[in-house]
mmCIF file with all atom_site columns, C-alpha atoms in Angstrom:
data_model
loop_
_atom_site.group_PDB
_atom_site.id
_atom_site.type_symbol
_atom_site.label_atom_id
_atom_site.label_alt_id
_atom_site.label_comp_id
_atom_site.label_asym_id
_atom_site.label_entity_id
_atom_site.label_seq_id
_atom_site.pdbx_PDB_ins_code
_atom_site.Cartn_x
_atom_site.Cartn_y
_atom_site.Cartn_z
_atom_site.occupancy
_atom_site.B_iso_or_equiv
_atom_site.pdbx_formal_charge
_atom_site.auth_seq_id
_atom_site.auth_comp_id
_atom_site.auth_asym_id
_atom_site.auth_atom_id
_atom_site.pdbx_PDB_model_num
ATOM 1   C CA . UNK A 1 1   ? 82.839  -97.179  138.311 1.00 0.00 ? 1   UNK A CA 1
ATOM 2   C CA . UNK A 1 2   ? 84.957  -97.217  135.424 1.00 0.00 ? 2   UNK A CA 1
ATOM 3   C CA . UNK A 1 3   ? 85.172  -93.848  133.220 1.00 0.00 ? 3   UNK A CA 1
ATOM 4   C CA . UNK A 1 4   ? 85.212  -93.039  129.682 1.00 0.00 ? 4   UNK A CA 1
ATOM 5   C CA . UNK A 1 5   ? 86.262  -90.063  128.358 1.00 0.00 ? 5   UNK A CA 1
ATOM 6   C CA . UNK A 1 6   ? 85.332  -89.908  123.932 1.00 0.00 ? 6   UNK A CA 1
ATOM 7   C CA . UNK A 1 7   ? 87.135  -87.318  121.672 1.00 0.00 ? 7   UNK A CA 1
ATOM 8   C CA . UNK A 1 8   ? 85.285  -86.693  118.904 1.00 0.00 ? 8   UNK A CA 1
ATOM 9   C CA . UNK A 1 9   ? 85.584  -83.860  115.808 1.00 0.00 ? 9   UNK A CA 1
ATOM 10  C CA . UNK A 1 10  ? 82.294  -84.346  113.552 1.00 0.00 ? 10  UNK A CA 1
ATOM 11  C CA . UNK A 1 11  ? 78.553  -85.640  113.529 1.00 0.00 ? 11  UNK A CA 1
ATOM 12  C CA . UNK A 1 12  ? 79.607  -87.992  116.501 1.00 0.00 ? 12  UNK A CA 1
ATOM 13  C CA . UNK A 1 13  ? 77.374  -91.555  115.460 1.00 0.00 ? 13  UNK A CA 1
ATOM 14  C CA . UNK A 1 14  ? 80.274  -93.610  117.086 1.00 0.00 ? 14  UNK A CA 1
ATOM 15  C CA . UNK A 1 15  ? 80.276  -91.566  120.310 1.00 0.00 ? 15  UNK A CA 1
ATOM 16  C CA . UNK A 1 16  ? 76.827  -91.579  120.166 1.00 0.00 ? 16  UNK A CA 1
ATOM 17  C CA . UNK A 1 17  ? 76.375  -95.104  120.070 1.00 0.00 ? 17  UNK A CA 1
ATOM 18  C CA . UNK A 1 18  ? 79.008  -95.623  122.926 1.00 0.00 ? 18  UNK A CA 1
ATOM 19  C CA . UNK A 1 19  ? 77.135  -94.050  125.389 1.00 0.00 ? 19  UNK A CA 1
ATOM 20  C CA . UNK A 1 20  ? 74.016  -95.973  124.270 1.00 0.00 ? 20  UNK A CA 1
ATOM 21  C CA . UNK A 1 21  ? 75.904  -98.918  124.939 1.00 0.00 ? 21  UNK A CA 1
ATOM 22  C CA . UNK A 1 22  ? 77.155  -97.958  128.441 1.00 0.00 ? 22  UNK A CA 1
ATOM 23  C CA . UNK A 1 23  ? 73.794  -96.405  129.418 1.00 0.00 ? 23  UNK A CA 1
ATOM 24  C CA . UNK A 1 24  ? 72.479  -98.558  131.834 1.00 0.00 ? 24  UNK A CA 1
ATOM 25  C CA . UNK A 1 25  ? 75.985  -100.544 132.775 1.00 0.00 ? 25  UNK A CA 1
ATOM 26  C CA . UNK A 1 26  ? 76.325  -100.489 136.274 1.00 0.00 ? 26  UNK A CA 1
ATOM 27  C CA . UNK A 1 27  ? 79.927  -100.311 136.449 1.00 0.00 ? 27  UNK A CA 1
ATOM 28  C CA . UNK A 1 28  ? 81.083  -98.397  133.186 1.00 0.00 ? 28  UNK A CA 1
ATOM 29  C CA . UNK A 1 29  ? 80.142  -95.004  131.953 1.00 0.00 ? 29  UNK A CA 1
ATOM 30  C CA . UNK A 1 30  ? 81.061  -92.411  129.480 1.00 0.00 ? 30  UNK A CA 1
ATOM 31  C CA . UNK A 1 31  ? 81.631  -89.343  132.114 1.00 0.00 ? 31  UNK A CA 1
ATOM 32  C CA . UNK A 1 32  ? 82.702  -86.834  129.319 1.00 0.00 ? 32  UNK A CA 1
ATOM 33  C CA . UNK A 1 33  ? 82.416  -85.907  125.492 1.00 0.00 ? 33  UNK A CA 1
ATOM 34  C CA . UNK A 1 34  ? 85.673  -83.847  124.615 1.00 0.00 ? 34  UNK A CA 1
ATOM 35  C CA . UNK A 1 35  ? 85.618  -81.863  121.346 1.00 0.00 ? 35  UNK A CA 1
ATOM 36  C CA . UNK A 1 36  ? 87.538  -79.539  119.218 1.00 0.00 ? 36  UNK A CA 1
ATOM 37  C CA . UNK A 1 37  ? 84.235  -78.117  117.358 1.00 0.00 ? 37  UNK A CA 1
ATOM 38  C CA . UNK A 1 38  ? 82.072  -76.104  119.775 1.00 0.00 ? 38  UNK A CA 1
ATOM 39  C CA . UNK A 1 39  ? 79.333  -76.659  116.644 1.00 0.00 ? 39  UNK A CA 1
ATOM 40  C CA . UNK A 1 40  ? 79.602  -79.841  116.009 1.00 0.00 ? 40  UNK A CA 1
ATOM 41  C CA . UNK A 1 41  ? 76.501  -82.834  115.964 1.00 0.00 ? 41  UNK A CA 1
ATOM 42  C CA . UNK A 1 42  ? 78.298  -84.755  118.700 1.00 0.00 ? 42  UNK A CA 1
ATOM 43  C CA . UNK A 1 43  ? 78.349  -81.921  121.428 1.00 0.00 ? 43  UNK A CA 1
ATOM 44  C CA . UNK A 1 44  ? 74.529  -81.573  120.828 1.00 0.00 ? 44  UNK A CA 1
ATOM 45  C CA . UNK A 1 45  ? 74.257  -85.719  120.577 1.00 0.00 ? 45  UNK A CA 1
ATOM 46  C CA . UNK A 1 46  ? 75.968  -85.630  124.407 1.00 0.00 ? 46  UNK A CA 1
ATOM 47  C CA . UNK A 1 47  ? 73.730  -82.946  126.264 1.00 0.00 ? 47  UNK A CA 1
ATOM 48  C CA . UNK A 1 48  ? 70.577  -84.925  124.854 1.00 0.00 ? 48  UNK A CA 1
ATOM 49  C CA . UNK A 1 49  ? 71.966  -87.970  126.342 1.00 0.00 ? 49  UNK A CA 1
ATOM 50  C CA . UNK A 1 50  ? 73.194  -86.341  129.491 1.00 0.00 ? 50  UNK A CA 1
ATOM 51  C CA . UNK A 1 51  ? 77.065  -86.857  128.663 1.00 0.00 ? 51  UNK A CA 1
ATOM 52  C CA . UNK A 1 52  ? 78.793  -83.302  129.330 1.00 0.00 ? 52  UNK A CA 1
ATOM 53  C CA . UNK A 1 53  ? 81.162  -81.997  126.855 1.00 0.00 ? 53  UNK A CA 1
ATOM 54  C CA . UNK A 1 54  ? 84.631  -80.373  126.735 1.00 0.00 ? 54  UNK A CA 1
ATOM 55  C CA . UNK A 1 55  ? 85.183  -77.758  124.587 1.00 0.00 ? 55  UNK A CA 1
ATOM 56  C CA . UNK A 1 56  ? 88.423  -76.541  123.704 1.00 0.00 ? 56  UNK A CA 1
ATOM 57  C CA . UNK A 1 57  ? 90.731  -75.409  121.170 1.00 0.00 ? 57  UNK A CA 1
ATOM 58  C CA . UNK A 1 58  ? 93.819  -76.244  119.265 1.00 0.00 ? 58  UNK A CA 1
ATOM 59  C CA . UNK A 1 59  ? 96.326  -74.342  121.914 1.00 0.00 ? 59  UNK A CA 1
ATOM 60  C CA . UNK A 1 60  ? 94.039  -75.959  124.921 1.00 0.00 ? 60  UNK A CA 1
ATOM 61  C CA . UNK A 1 61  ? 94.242  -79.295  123.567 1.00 0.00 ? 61  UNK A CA 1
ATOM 62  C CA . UNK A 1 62  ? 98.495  -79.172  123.186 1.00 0.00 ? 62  UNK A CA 1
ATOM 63  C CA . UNK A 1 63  ? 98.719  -76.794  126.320 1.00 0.00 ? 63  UNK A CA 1
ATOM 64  C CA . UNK A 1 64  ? 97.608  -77.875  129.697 1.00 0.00 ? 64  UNK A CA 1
ATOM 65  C CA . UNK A 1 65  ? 94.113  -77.432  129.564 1.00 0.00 ? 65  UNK A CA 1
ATOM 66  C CA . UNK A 1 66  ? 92.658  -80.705  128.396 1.00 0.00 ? 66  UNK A CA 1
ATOM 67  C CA . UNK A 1 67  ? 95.627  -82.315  130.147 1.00 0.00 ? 67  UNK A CA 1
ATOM 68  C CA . UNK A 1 68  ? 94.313  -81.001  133.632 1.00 0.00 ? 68  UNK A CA 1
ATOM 69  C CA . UNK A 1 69  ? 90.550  -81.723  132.662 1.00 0.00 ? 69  UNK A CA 1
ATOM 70  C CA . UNK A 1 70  ? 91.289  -85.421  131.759 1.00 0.00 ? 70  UNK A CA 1
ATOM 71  C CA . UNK A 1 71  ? 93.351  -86.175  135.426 1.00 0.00 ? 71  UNK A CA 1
ATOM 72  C CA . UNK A 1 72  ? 90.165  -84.511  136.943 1.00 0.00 ? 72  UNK A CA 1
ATOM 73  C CA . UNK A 1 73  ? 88.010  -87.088  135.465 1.00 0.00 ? 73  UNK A CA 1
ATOM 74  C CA . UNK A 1 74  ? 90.414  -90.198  135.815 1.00 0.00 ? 74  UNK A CA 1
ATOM 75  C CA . UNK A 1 75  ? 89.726  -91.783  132.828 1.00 0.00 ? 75  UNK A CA 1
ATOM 76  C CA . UNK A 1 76  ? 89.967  -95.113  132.165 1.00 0.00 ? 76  UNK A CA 1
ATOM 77  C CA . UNK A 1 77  ? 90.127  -95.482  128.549 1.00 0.00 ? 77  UNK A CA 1
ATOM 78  C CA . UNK A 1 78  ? 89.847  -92.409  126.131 1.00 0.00 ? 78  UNK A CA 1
ATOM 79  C CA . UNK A 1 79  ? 88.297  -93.354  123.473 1.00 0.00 ? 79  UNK A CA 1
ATOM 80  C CA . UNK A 1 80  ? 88.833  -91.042  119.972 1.00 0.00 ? 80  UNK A CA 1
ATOM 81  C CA . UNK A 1 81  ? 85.901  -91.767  117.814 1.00 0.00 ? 81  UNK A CA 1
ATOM 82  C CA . UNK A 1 82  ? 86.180  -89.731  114.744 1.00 0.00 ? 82  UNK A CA 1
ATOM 83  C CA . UNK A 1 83  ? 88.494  -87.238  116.366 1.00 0.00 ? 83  UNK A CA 1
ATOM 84  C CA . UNK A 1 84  ? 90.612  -85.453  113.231 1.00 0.00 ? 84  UNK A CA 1
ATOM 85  C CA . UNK A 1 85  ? 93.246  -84.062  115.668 1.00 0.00 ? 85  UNK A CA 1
ATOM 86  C CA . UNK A 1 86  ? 96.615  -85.388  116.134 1.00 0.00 ? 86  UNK A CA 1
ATOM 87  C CA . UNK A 1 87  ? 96.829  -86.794  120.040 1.00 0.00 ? 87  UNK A CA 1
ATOM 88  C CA . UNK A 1 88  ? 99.031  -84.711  121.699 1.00 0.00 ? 88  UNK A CA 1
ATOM 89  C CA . UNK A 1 89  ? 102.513 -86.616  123.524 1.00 0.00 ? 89  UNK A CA 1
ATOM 90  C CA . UNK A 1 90  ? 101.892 -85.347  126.466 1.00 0.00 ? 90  UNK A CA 1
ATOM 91  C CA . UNK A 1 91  ? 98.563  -86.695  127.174 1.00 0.00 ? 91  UNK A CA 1
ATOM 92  C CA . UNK A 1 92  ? 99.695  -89.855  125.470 1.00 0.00 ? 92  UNK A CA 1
ATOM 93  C CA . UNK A 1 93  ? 102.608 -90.021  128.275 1.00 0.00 ? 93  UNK A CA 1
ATOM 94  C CA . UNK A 1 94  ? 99.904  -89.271  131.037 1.00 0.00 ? 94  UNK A CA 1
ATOM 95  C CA . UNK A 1 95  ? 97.524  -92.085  129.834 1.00 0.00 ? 95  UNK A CA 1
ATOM 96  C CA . UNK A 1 96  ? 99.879  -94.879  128.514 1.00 0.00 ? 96  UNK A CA 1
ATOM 97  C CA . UNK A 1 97  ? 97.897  -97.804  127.108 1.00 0.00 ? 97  UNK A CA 1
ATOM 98  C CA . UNK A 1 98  ? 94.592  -96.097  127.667 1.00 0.00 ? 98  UNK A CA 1
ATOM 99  C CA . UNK A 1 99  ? 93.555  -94.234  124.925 1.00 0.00 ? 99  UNK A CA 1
ATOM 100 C CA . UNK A 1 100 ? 92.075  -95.995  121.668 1.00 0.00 ? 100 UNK A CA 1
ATOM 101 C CA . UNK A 1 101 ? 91.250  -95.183  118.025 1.00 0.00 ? 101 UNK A CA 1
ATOM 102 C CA . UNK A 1 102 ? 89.318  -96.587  115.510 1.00 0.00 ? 102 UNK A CA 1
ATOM 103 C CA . UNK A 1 103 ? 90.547  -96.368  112.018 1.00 0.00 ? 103 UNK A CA 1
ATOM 104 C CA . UNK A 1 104 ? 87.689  -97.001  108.852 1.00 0.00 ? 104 UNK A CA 1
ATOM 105 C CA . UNK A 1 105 ? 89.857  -99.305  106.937 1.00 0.00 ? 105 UNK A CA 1
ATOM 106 C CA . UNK A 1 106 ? 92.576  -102.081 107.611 1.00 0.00 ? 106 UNK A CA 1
ATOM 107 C CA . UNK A 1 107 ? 95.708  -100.627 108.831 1.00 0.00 ? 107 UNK A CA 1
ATOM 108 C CA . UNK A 1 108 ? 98.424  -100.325 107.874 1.00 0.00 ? 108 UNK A CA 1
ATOM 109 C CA . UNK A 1 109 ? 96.872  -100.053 104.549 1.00 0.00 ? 109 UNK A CA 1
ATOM 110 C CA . UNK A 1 110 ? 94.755  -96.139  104.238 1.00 0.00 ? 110 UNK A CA 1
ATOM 111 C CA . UNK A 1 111 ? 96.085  -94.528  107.466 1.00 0.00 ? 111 UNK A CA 1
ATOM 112 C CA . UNK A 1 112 ? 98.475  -91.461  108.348 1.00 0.00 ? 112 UNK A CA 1
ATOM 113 C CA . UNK A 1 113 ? 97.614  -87.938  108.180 1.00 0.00 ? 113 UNK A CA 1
ATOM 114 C CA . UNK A 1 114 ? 94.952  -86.837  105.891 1.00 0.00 ? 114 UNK A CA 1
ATOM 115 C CA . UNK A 1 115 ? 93.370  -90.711  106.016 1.00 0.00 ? 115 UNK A CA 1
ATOM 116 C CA . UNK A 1 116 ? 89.887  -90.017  107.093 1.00 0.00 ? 116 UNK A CA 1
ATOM 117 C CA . UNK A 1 117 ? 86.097  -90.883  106.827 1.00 0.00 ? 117 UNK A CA 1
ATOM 118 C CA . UNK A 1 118 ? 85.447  -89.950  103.342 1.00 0.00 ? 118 UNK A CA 1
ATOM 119 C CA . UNK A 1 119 ? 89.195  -89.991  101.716 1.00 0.00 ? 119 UNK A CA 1
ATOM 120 C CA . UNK A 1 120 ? 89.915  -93.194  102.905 1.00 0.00 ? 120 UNK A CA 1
ATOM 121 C CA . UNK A 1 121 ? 86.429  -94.838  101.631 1.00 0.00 ? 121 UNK A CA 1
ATOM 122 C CA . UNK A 1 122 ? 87.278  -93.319  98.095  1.00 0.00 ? 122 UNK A CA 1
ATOM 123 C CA . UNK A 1 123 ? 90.984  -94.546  98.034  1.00 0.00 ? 123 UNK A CA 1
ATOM 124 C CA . UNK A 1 124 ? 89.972  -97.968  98.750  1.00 0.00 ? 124 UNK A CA 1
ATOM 125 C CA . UNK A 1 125 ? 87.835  -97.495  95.997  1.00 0.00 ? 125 UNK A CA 1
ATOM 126 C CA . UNK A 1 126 ? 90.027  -95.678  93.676  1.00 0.00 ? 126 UNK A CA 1
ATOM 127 C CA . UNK A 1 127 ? 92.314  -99.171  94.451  1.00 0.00 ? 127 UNK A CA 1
ATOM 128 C CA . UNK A 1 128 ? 89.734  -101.345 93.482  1.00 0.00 ? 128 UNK A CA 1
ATOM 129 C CA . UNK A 1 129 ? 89.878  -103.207 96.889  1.00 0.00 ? 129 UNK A CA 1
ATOM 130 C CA . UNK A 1 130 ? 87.303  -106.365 97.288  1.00 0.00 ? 130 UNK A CA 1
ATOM 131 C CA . UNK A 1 131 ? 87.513  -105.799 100.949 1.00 0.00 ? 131 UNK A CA 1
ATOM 132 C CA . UNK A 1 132 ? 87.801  -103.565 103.597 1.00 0.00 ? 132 UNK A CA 1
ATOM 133 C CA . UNK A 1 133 ? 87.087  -102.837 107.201 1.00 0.00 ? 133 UNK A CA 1
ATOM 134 C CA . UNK A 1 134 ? 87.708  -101.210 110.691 1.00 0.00 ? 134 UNK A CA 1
ATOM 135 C CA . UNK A 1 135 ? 91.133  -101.350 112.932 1.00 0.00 ? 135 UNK A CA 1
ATOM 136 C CA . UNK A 1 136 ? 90.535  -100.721 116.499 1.00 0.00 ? 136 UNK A CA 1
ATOM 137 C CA . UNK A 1 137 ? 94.250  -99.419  117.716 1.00 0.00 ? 137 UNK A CA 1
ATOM 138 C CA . UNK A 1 138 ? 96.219  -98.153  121.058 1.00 0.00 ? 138 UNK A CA 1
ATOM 139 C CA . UNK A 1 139 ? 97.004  -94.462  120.412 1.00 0.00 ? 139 UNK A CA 1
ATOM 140 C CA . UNK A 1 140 ? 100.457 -93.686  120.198 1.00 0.00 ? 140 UNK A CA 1
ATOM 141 C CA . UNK A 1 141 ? 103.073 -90.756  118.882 1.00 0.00 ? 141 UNK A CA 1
ATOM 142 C CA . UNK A 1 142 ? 102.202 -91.291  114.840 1.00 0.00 ? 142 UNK A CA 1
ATOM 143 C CA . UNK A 1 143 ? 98.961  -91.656  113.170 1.00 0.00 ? 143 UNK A CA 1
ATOM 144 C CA . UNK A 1 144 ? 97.625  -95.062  113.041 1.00 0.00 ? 144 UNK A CA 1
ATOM 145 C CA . UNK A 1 145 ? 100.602 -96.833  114.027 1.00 0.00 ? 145 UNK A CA 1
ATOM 146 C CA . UNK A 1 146 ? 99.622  -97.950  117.460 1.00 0.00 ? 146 UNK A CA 1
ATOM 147 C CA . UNK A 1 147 ? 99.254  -101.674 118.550 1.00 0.00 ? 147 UNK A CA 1
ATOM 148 C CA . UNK A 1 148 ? 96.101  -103.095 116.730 1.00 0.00 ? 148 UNK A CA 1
ATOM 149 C CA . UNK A 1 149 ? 93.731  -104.759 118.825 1.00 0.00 ? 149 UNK A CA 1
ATOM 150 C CA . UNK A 1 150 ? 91.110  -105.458 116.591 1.00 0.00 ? 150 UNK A CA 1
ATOM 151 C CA . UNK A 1 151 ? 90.484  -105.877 113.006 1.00 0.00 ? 151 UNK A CA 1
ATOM 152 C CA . UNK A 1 152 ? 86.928  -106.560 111.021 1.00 0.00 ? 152 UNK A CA 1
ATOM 153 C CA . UNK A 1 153 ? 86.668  -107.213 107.507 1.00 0.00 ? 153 UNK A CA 1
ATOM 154 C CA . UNK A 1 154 ? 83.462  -106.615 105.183 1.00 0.00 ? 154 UNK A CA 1
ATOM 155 C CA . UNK A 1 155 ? 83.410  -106.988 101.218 1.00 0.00 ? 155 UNK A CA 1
ATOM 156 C CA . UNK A 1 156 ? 82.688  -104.093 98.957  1.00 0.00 ? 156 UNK A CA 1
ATOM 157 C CA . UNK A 1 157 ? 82.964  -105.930 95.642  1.00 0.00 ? 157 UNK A CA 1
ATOM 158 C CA . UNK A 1 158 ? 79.103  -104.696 95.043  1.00 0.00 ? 158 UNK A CA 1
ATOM 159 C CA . UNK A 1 159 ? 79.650  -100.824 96.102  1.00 0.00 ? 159 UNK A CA 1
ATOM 160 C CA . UNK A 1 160 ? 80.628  -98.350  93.513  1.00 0.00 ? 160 UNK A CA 1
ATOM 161 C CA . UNK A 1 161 ? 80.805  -94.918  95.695  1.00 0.00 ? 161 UNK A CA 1
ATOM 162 C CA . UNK A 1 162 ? 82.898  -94.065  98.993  1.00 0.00 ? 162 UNK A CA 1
ATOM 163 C CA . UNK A 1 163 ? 78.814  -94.088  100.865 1.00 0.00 ? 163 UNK A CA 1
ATOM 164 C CA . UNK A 1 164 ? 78.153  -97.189  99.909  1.00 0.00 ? 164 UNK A CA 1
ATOM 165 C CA . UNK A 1 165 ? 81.493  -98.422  101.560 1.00 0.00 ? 165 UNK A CA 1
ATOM 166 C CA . UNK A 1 166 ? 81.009  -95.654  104.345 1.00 0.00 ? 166 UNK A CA 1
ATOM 167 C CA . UNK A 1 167 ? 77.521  -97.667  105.255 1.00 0.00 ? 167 UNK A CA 1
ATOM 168 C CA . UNK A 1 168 ? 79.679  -101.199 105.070 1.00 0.00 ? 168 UNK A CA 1
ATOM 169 C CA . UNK A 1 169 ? 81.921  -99.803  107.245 1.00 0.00 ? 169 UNK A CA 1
ATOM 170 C CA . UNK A 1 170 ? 79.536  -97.974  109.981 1.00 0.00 ? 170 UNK A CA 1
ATOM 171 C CA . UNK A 1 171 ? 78.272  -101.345 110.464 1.00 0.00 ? 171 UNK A CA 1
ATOM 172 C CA . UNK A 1 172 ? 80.858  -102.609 111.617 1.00 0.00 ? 172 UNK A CA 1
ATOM 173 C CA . UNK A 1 173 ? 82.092  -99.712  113.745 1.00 0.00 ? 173 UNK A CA 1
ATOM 174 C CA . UNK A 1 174 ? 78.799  -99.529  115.173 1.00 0.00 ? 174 UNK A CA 1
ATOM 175 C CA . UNK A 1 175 ? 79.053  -103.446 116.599 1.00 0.00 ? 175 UNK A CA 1
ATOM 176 C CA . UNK A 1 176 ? 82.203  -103.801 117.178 1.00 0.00 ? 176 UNK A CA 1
ATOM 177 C CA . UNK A 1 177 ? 83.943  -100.207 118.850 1.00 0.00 ? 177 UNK A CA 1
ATOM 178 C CA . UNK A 1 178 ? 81.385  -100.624 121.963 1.00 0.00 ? 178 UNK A CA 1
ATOM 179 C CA . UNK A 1 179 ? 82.246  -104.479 122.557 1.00 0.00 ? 179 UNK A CA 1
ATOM 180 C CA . UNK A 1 180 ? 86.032  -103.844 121.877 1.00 0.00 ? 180 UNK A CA 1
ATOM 181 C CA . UNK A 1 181 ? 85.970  -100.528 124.580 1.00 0.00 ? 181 UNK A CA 1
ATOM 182 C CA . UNK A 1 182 ? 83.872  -103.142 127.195 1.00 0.00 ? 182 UNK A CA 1
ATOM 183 C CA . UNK A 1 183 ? 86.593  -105.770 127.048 1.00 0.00 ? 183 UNK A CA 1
ATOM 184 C CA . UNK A 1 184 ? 89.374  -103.565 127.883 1.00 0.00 ? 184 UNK A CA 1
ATOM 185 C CA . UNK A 1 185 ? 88.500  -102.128 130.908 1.00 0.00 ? 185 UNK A CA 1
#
């Protein structure tokens, strides 16, 4: 059985469509739901789905703690689906080449700190951008500067607020994050 481990920070629809995806697979599941918000949606999204969580904290998550609970589960692929912390170095090290990210626009273009869910959909718009879409990227030291290993593109010439290019761009995350995660391991 192949293990996936999901970081996630917020309402959790990308985590929570993962382990739909991977429900009945015979040979891949998601073991764990790691997050840095004891209160938020995802954490309740995983215990109805069965999927136990990991809580932790700031100082767990850069300390040892979510280190030593990640080599417990032997993960293989972590997969950060709306996570909003930086990814510790240390865990990077540990897991080289197996922990993901998906991005809500086309990187390198809206990413680095501060580039998330609702502030990248409204600088795309503020830029008058036709297009945009999801990256799918290996997690490395910097924000959003890992090795891309997927890109999908959707117009947004007919949306005029950052929801309207937030539902374009679900859609996409939504068919393509499970697929991408299946293919690599």
């Amino acid at each position: 059985m192949k293990n996936i481990v999901i970081f996630a920070s917020g309402t959790g629809s990308n985590a929570e469509n993962i382990i739909h995806y991977f429900k009945n697979n015979t040979s891949k599941s998601v073991v764990a739901v790691f997050s840095n918000n004891s209160n938020a949606k995802v954490v309740q999204k995983a215990k109805k789905l069965g999927v136990p969580s990991v809580i932790f904290n700031k100082d767990e998550l850069y300390g040892d703690f979510v280190l030593s609970k990640l080599i417990e589960l032997k993960p293989d692929l972590i997969v950060l689906a709306g996570f909003l912390l930086k990814f510790p170095e240390h865990i990077i090290a540990t897991f080289p080449n197996k922990i993901v990210n998906i991005h809500p626009a086309l990187l390198p273009n809206y990413g680095g700190k501060g580039m998330y869910g609702k502030h990248v959909h409204q600088a795309v718009l503020d830029n008058k951008e036709t297009e945009t879409g999801i990256t799918i990227h290996f997690v490395n030291e910097h924000y959003d500067e890992g090795r891309i290993i997927l890109q999908e593109k959707t117009s947004i010439s007919d949306c005029r607020t950052a929801e309207e290019v937030a539902d374009k761009v679900h859609k996409l995350e939504y068919r393509f994050f499970p697929k991408t995660i299946d293919q690599l391991i």
